[in-house]
Amino acid sequence: MEGKGFIFDLDGVIVDTAKYHYLAWKELANQLGINFTEEHNELLKGVSRVKSLEILLGVGDVTLSDTEKVRYMEEKNTRYLEYVAKMDESEILPGIKELLAFLKENKIPFSLGSASKNARVILEGVNLLDAFTAIVDGNDVSKAKPDPEVFLIAAEKLKLEPKNCIVIEDAAAGIEAAKRANMKSVGIGEEEMLGAADVLLDSTAKLTVALAKELLN
Ligand code: B16
Ligand code: MG
């Protein structure tokens, strides 16, 4: 098992923050008179904040100046953080705590590899901030997924070769980023979206210690 490690996406893998992103974007959409649905929200998974706003504006065919975009993104983030502030350990997705405990016990390194600029505050809220060997988030990258940058920085921090890293992701952009980084990928979600993943699971509950051992061998 030596020389290998894991890189975890945050939203959709460690916790389900997509529901809070949706509520916060929805409030902004209402303000702008855009009919933003849960189906539209699927398009925002794994995508950066600025790209998310562009998708939302595209849905409503609304054009904003750069200054307005910055202001609306700040407003959305303030609302989002109000939801995040209420998070606790109970929001950690099934199987994750057990898997992280196994990795820790066996000294297998693992990093976060998230697009979110709020990753640290979320991890703190669910009491996992100190669990990770390394944290790479939206503040550390200049190129968003599907660019492999976030995962390559994580591999560097873990002192692992990319080919020895196993990425756990719920977004198509994340699976593509893992492929481009020459890493093994585990998709959490549906075949339709994540067909390119090396291993596909329909829930984090299937991310068992037994599977982790297989992936490490
Ligand atoms: P923030 P992940 C992503 O997190 C979310 O899936 C995506 O919906 C969000 O727009 C992005 O983070 C940026 O988040 O506004 O908090 O910086 O899945 O890469 O962990
Ligand atoms: Mg995600």
Coordinates of C-alpha atoms and ligand atoms in Angstrom, one line a residue:
M1 CA 0.0 0.0 0.0
E2 CA 3.0 2.2 0.2
G3 CA 3.5 5.2 -2.0
K4 CA -0.2 5.7 -2.8
G5 CA -2.7 8.2 -1.6
F6 CA -6.2 9.7 -2.0
I7 CA -7.4 13.1 -3.2
F8 CA -11.0 13.9 -2.2
D9 CA -13.3 16.4 -3.8
L10 CA -15.4 18.3 -1.2
D11 CA -18.9 19.1 -2.4
G12 CA -20.6 15.8 -3.3
V13 CA -17.9 13.6 -1.7
I14 CA -17.2 14.7 1.8
V15 CA -20.4 16.7 2.3
D16 CA -23.5 17.7 0.2
T17 CA -23.1 21.5 0.0
A18 CA -24.7 21.5 -3.5
K19 CA -28.1 22.0 -1.7
Y20 CA -26.8 25.2 0.0
H21 CA -25.2 26.5 -3.2
Y22 CA -28.6 26.0 -4.9
L23 CA -30.5 27.9 -2.3
A24 CA -28.1 30.8 -2.4
W25 CA -28.0 30.9 -6.2
K26 CA -31.7 30.6 -6.3
E27 CA -32.2 33.7 -4.1
L28 CA -29.9 35.6 -6.5
A29 CA -31.8 34.3 -9.5
N30 CA -35.1 35.4 -8.1
Q31 CA -33.6 38.8 -7.5
L32 CA -32.6 39.0 -11.2
G33 CA -35.9 37.5 -12.5
I34 CA -34.2 34.3 -13.7
N35 CA -36.1 31.0 -13.4
F36 CA -33.3 28.8 -12.0
T37 CA -34.2 25.2 -11.3
E38 CA -32.6 22.2 -9.6
E39 CA -31.8 20.8 -13.0
H40 CA -29.9 23.9 -13.8
N41 CA -28.1 23.5 -10.5
E42 CA -26.6 20.2 -11.7
L43 CA -24.6 22.2 -14.2
L44 CA -22.8 24.1 -11.4
K45 CA -21.4 21.0 -9.7
G46 CA -17.6 21.1 -9.5
V47 CA -17.6 24.4 -11.5
S48 CA -15.9 27.6 -10.1
R49 CA -18.0 30.4 -8.5
V50 CA -17.4 32.8 -11.4
K51 CA -18.3 30.1 -14.0
S52 CA -21.4 29.2 -12.0
L53 CA -22.6 32.9 -12.2
E54 CA -22.0 32.9 -15.9
I55 CA -24.1 29.7 -16.3
L56 CA -26.9 31.2 -14.2
L57 CA -26.9 34.4 -16.2
G58 CA -26.9 32.3 -19.4
V59 CA -30.1 30.6 -18.2
G60 CA -31.8 33.9 -17.9
D61 CA -30.1 35.5 -20.9
V62 CA -29.0 38.3 -18.5
T63 CA -25.9 40.5 -19.1
L64 CA -24.1 42.2 -16.2
S65 CA -21.0 44.4 -16.0
D66 CA -17.9 43.0 -14.3
T67 CA -18.5 45.2 -11.3
E68 CA -22.1 43.9 -10.9
K69 CA -20.8 40.3 -11.3
V70 CA -18.4 40.8 -8.5
R71 CA -21.1 42.3 -6.3
Y72 CA -23.6 39.5 -7.0
M73 CA -21.0 36.8 -6.4
E74 CA -20.2 38.4 -3.0
E75 CA -23.9 38.5 -2.1
K76 CA -24.4 34.9 -3.1
N77 CA -21.4 33.9 -1.1
T78 CA -22.6 35.7 2.0
R79 CA -25.9 33.8 1.8
Y80 CA -24.1 30.6 1.1
L81 CA -21.9 31.1 4.2
E82 CA -25.0 31.6 6.3
Y83 CA -26.1 28.0 5.5
V84 CA -22.5 26.7 5.9
A85 CA -22.3 28.2 9.4
K86 CA -25.0 25.8 10.5
M87 CA -23.2 22.7 9.3
D88 CA -21.9 20.1 11.7
E89 CA -20.5 16.6 11.7
S90 CA -23.8 15.0 11.0
E91 CA -23.5 16.3 7.4
I92 CA -20.5 14.2 6.5
L93 CA -21.7 11.8 3.8
P94 CA -22.0 8.1 4.5
G95 CA -18.8 6.0 4.7
I96 CA -16.5 9.0 4.7
K97 CA -15.6 9.1 8.4
E98 CA -14.8 5.4 8.4
L99 CA -12.7 5.6 5.3
L100 CA -10.7 8.6 6.6
A101 CA -10.1 6.9 9.9
F102 CA -8.8 3.8 8.1
L103 CA -6.4 5.9 6.0
K104 CA -5.2 7.8 9.0
E105 CA -4.6 4.6 11.0
N106 CA -2.6 3.1 8.1
K107 CA -0.7 6.3 7.5
I108 CA -2.0 6.6 3.9
P109 CA -1.8 10.2 2.9
F110 CA -4.9 12.1 1.7
S111 CA -5.6 15.6 0.4
L112 CA -8.6 17.7 -0.3
G113 CA -8.8 18.8 -4.0
S114 CA -11.8 21.1 -4.2
A115 CA -12.8 24.1 -6.4
S116 CA -14.3 25.8 -3.4
K117 CA -12.8 28.9 -1.8
N118 CA -14.8 28.1 1.3
A119 CA -13.4 24.6 1.8
R120 CA -11.6 25.4 5.0
V121 CA -14.6 26.9 6.8
I122 CA -16.7 23.9 5.7
L123 CA -14.1 21.4 6.9
E124 CA -13.9 23.2 10.2
G125 CA -17.7 23.2 10.5
V126 CA -17.8 19.4 10.1
N127 CA -14.8 18.9 12.3
L128 CA -12.4 17.6 9.6
L129 CA -10.0 20.5 9.2
D130 CA -7.2 18.7 10.9
A131 CA -7.9 15.3 9.3
F132 CA -6.3 15.9 6.0
T133 CA -2.6 15.5 5.2
A134 CA -2.9 18.5 2.8
I135 CA -5.7 20.8 1.6
V136 CA -5.8 22.3 -1.9
D137 CA -8.9 24.4 -2.7
G138 CA -10.1 27.2 -4.9
N139 CA -7.7 29.7 -3.3
D140 CA -4.7 27.7 -4.5
V141 CA -5.4 27.4 -8.2
S142 CA -5.4 29.6 -11.2
K143 CA -7.2 27.2 -13.5
A144 CA -10.5 25.5 -12.6
K145 CA -11.4 21.8 -13.2
P146 CA -11.3 20.2 -15.8
D147 CA -7.8 21.6 -15.7
P148 CA -5.7 19.1 -13.6
E149 CA -4.0 21.9 -11.6
V150 CA -5.8 21.3 -8.3
F151 CA -5.0 17.6 -8.3
L152 CA -1.4 18.1 -9.4
I153 CA -0.8 20.5 -6.6
A154 CA -2.4 18.0 -4.2
A155 CA -0.1 15.2 -5.4
E156 CA 2.9 17.5 -4.9
K157 CA 1.8 18.3 -1.4
L158 CA 1.3 14.6 -0.7
K159 CA 4.8 13.9 -2.2
L160 CA 3.2 11.3 -4.5
E161 CA 3.5 10.6 -8.2
P162 CA 0.3 11.5 -10.0
K163 CA -0.1 7.9 -11.2
N164 CA -0.2 6.8 -7.5
C165 CA -3.1 9.2 -6.6
I166 CA -6.7 8.1 -6.5
V167 CA -9.2 10.9 -7.0
I168 CA -12.7 10.7 -5.6
E169 CA -15.1 13.0 -7.5
D170 CA -18.8 13.6 -8.1
A171 CA -18.5 16.0 -11.1
A172 CA -17.7 15.2 -14.7
A173 CA -15.2 18.1 -14.8
G174 CA -13.4 16.5 -11.8
I175 CA -13.2 13.1 -13.5
E176 CA -11.7 14.8 -16.6
A177 CA -9.2 16.7 -14.4
A178 CA -8.2 13.4 -12.8
K179 CA -7.6 11.8 -16.2
R180 CA -5.6 14.7 -17.4
A181 CA -3.5 14.5 -14.3
N182 CA -2.8 10.8 -15.1
M183 CA -4.6 9.7 -11.8
K184 CA -7.0 6.9 -11.1
S185 CA -10.6 8.1 -10.6
V186 CA -13.6 7.0 -8.6
G187 CA -16.8 8.7 -9.6
I188 CA -19.7 9.1 -7.2
G189 CA -22.9 9.5 -9.2
E190 CA -24.5 8.3 -12.4
E191 CA -23.0 6.6 -15.5
E192 CA -24.6 9.2 -17.7
M193 CA -22.4 12.0 -16.2
L194 CA -19.4 10.0 -14.9
G195 CA -19.0 7.2 -17.4
A196 CA -15.3 8.2 -17.8
A197 CA -14.4 7.3 -14.2
D198 CA -12.2 4.2 -13.6
V199 CA -14.6 3.0 -10.9
L200 CA -18.2 4.2 -10.6
L201 CA -20.2 4.2 -7.4
D202 CA -23.8 5.4 -6.9
S203 CA -23.1 6.6 -3.3
T204 CA -20.3 7.4 -0.9
A205 CA -21.7 4.6 1.2
K206 CA -20.0 2.2 -1.3
L207 CA -16.7 3.8 -0.7
T208 CA -15.8 1.1 1.8
V209 CA -12.5 0.2 3.5
A210 CA -12.5 -3.0 1.4
L211 CA -12.7 -1.0 -1.8
A212 CA -10.0 1.4 -0.6
K213 CA -7.7 -1.6 0.0
E214 CA -8.4 -2.9 -3.5
L215 CA -7.6 0.6 -5.0
L216 CA -4.4 0.8 -3.1
N217 CA -3.1 -2.6 -4.3
Ligands
B16_1 P1 -17.2 28.4 -3.7 P2 -16.1 20.9 -5.2 C1 -17.3 23.2 -5.9 O1 -16.8 22.3 -4.9 C2 -18.8 23.0 -6.0 O2 -19.1 21.7 -6.5 C3 -19.3 24.0 -7.0 O3 -20.7 23.9 -7.1 C4 -18.9 25.5 -6.5 O4 -19.3 26.4 -7.5 C5 -17.4 25.5 -6.4 O5 -17.0 24.5 -5.5 C6 -16.9 26.9 -5.9 O6 -17.4 27.0 -4.6 O7 -18.2 29.4 -4.2 O8 -17.5 27.9 -2.3 O9 -15.8 28.9 -3.9 O10 -17.1 20.0 -5.7 O11 -14.9 21.2 -6.1 O12 -15.5 20.6 -3.8
MG2 MG -17.8 18.0 -6.2

